[in-house]
XYZ file of C-alpha atoms in Angstrom:
336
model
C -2.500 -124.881 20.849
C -4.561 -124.710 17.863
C -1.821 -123.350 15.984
C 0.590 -125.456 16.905
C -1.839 -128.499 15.671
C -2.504 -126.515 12.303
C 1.168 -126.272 11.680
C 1.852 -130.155 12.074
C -1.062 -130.662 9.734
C -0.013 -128.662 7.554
C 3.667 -129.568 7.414
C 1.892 -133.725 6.888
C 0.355 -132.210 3.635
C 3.903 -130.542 1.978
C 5.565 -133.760 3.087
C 3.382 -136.514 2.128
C 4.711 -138.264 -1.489
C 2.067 -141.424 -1.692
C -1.774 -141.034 -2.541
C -2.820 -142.577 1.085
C -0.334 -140.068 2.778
C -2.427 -137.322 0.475
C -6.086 -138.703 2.235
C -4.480 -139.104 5.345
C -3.290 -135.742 5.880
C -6.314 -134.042 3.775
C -8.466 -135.993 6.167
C -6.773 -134.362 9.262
C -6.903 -130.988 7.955
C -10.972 -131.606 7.564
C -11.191 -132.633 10.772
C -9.165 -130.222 12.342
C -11.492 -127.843 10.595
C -15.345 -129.140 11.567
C -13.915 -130.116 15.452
C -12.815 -126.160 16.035
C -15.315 -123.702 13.638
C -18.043 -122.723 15.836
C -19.701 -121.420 12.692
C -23.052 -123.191 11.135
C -22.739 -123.113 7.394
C -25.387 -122.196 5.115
C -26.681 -124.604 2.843
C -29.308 -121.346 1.658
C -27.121 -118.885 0.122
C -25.795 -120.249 -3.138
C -25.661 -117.398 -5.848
C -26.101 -116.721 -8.845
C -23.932 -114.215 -10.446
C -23.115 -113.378 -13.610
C -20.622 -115.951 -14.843
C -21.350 -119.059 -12.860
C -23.001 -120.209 -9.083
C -20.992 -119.182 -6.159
C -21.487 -122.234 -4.331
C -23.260 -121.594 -0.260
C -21.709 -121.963 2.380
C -21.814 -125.821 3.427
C -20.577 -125.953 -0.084
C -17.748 -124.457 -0.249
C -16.767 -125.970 3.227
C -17.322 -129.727 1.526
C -14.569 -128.909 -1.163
C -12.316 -129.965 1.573
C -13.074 -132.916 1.451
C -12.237 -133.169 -1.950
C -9.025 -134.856 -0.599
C -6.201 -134.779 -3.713
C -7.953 -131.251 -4.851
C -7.100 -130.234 -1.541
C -3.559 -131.732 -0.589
C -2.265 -130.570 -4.338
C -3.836 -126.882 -4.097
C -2.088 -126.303 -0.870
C 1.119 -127.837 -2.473
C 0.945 -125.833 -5.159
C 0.137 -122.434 -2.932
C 3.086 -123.126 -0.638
C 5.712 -123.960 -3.194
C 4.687 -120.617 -5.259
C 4.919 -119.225 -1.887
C 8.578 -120.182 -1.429
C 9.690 -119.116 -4.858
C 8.264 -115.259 -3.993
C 9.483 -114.920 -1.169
C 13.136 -115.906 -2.883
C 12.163 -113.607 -5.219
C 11.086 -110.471 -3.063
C 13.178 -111.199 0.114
C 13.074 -107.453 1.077
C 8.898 -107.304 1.251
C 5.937 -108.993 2.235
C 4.564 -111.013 -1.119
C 0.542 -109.551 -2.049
C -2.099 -112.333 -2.156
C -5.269 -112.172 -3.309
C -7.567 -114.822 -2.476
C -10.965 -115.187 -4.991
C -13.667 -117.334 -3.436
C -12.075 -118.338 -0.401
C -15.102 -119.808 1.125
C -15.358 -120.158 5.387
C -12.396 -122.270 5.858
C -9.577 -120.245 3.192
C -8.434 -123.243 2.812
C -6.090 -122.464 0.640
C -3.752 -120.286 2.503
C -5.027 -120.093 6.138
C -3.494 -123.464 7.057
C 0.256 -121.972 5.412
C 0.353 -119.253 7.230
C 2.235 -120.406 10.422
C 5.035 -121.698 8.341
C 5.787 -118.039 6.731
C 7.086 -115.249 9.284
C 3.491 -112.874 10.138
C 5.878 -109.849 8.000
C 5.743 -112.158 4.492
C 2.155 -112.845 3.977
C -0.203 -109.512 2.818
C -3.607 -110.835 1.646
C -6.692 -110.305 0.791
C -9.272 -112.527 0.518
C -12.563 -112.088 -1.035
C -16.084 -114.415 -0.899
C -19.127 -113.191 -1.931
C -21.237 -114.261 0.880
C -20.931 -112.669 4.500
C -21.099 -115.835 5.992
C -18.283 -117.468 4.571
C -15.675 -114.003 5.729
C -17.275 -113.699 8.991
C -15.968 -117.524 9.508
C -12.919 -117.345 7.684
C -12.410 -114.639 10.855
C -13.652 -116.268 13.274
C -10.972 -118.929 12.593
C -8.102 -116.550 12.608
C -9.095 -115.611 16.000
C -9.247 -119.234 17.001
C -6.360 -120.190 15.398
C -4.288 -117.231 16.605
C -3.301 -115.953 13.439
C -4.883 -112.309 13.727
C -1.624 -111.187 13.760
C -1.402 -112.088 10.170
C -2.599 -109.296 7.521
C -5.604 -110.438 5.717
C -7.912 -108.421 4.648
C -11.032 -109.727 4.260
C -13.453 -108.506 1.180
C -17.246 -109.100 0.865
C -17.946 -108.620 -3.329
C -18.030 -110.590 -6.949
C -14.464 -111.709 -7.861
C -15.821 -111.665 -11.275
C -15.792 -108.039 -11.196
C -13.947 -107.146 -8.166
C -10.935 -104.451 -8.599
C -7.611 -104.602 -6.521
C -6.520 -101.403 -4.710
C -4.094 -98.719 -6.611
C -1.791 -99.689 -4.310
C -1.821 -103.288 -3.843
C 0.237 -105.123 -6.736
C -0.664 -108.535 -6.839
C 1.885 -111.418 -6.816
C 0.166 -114.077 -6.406
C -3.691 -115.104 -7.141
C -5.645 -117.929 -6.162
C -9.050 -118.882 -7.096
C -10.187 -122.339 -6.916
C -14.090 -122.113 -7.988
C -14.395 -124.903 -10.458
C -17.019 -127.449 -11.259
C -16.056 -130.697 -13.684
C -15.447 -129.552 -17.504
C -15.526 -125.956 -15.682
C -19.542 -125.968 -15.511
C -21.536 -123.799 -13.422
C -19.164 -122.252 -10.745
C -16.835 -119.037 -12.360
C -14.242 -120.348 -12.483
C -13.262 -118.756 -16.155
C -14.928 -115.776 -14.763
C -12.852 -114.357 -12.255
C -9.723 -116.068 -13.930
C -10.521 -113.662 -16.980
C -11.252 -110.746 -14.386
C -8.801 -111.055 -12.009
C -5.787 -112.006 -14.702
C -6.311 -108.487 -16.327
C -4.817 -107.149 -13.325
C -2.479 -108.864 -12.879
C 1.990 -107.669 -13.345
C 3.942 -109.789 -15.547
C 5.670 -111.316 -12.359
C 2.852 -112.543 -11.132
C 1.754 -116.005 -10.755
C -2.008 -117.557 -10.644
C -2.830 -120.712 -9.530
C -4.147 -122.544 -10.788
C -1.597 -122.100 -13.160
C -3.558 -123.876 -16.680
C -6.422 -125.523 -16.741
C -6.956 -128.048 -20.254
C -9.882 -129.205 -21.757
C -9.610 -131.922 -23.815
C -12.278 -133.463 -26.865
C -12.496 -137.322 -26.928
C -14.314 -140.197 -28.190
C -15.325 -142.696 -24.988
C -17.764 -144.426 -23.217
C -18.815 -142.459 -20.584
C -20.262 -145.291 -18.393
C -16.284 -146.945 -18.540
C -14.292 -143.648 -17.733
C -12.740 -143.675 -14.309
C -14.990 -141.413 -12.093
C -14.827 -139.701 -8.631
C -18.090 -139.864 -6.660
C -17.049 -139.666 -3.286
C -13.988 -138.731 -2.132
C -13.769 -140.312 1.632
C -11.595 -143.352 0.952
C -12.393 -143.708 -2.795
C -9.574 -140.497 -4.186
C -7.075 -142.597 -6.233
C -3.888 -141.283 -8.078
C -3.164 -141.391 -11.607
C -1.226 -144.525 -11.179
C -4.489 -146.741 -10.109
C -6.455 -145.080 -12.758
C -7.486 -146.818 -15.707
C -8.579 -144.836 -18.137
C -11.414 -146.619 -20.994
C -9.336 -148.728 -23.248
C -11.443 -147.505 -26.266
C -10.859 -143.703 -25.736
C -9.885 -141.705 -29.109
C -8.331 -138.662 -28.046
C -9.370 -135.907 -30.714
C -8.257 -132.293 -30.083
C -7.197 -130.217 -27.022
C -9.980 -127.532 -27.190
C -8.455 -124.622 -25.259
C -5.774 -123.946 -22.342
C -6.808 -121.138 -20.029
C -3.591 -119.650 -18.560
C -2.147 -115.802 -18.249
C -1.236 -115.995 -21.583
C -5.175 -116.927 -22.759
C -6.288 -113.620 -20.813
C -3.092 -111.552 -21.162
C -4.996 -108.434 -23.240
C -8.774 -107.396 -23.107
C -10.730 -109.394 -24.548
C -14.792 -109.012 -24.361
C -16.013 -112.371 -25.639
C -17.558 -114.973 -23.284
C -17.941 -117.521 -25.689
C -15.217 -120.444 -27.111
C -15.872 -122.124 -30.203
C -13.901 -125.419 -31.785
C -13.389 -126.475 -34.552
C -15.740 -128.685 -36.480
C -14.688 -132.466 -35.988
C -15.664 -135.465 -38.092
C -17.713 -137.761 -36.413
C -16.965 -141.509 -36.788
C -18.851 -143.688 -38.462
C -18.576 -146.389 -36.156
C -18.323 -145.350 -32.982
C -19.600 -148.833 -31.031
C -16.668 -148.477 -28.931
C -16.739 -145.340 -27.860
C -19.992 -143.404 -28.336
C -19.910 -140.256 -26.499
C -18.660 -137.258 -26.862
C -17.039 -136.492 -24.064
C -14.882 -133.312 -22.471
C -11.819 -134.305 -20.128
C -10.079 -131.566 -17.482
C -6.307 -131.548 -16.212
C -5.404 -128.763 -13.832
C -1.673 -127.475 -13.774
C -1.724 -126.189 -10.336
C 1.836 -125.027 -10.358
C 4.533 -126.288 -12.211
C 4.753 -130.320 -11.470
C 1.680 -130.162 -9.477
C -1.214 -131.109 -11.162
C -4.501 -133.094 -10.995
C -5.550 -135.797 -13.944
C -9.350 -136.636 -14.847
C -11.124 -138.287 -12.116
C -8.482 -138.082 -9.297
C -10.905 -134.970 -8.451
C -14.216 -133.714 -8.373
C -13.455 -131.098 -10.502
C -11.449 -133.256 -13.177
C -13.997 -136.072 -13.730
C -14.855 -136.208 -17.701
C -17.986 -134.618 -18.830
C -20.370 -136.300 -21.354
C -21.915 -134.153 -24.058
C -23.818 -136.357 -26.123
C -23.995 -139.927 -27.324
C -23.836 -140.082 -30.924
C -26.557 -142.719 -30.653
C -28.768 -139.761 -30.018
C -27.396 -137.626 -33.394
C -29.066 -138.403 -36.629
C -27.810 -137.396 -39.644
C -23.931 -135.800 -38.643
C -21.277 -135.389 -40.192
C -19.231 -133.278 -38.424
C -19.509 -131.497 -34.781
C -18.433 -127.918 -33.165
C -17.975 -127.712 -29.238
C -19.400 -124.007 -27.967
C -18.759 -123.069 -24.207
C -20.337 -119.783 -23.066
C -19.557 -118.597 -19.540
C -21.415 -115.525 -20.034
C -24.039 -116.795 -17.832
C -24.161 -120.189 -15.858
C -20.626 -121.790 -17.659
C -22.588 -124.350 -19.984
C -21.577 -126.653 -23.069
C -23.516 -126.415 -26.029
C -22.408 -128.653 -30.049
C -23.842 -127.705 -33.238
C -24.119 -130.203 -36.002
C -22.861 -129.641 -39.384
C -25.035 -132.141 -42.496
């Protein structure tokens, strides 16, 4: 039965075109998912690791109701999905899952539309909790027959198998202006080890350097009946775009590459900058191919503010630094 209700769910997601279909069906899915886990989630066992916070538990299980983040990751997952398996009709297609929390949201709901013989995965969370759940619901759900592995360790420095060549990877651990969860992290890890027919969603992530007010950007604070589409967006009239700071894609971790740190340019500061005093950092995620989310239609794309330049005395120019070495932080330096 429970199944059979995860498949119709499901299917509501892939089908649904308008941003109230999106909520609809994301709310549904969150539903479906707090009325049958028999599982209490941790609000305790956050961790810190080196290259962001794995969120806890209860965390991780909130993202859900991130409700666009949600509907468009699952979009995204299926359709690369489809393409592999046209691709690699003769085998099952290798998944690997980084930081796929207590619900896996992210594939476990996809499963019943792909034939048990497609899907090989393996899915990996750092915290015990969040795979004995994941579990659990597979056994509920009646999808044991379904091979997933499931992985306690770090996805920032977790290593596939010999044998298992990956085809398609999935981590969603992101924070707005990709802050404090590791997101870059296990990107950077698990990209290295990647084929060249591989796909990763998501599949770019942009970070972009304007000149706003902060206060006047469109912003997601809660998602239940607030996530609006690009469309009803309107972004601050004032905002001077100044520089797309980096993409991070296969291409940006394609060869070895030790350093944790990014460093712009140096930009001029304006003189007057009445209208739009802040220096602020905007995300767009490329899930996969036309999918993608735009700044504040998620959590994890609402903009980011610096600094005011009210609070900079004598400037001339400005360098953006982001070090995910650590906790993922932003830093500027000032040049007179």
């Amino acid at each position: 039965m429970y199944k059979e209700e995860l498949t119709i769910i499901v299917k509501s997601i892939i089908e649904a075109n308008t941003v109230n279909e999106h909520i609809k069906s994301a709310q549904k899915l969150s539903d479906f998912y707090n009325e049958n886990t028999k599982f209490k989630h941790s609000e305790s066992n956050e961790i810190s690791i080196k290259g962001g916070v794995a969120l806890s538990s209860s965390g991780a299980a909130d993202c859900v109701d991130d409700y666009l983040r949600t509907v468009f990751f699952i979009k995204g997952v299926y359709k690369a999905l489809i393409k592999l398996c046209a691709d690699f009709p003769e085998r099952s297609i290798n998944v690997l899952y980084a930081g796929c929390g207590p619900y896996a949201t992210l594939i476990l709901p996809l499963l019943p539309l792909f034939n048990k013989e497609r899907i090989n995965a393996v899915l990996i969370d750092i915290n015990n909790s969040s795979i004995k759940s994941v579990q659990n619901l597979l056994s509920i759900f009646n999808l044991e027959d379904y091979k997933m592995q499931l992985v306690e360790a770090d996805a920032t420095t977790y290593i596939k198998p010999e044998d298992f060549s990956i085809d398609l990877a999935i981590s969603e651990t992101m924070h707005y202006a990709l802050t404090r969860e590791p997101q870059v992290a296990i990107t950077k890890n698990i990209m290295q080890q990647l084929s060249s027919h591989s796909l990763f969603i998501p599949e770019e992530i942009k970070i972009d350097l304007a000149f706003s007010f902060f206060d006047f950007e469109p912003y997601l604070k809660k998602a239940v009946y607030e996530g609006k589409g690009r469309k009803q967006l309107q972004p601050y009239s004032h905002n001077v775009f100044v520089d797309r700071l980096f993409t991070i894609n296969k291409e940006h971790f394609s060869r070895e590459n030790p350093n944790s740190i990014i460093e712009s340019s140096f930009y001029i500061l304006p003189e007057n900058f009445a209208d739009h005093p802040d220096v602020c950092l905007f995300t767009e995620v490329k899930i996969y191919e036309d999918i993608e989310l735009k700044t504040a239609e998620s959590y994890i794309t609402n903009p980011y503010c610096l600094v005011s330049m009210y609070s900079i005395k004598d400037y001339s120019e400005i360098q953006l630094i982001y070090d995910f070495s650590e906790i993922p932080q932003w830093s500027y330096k000032l040049k007179e």
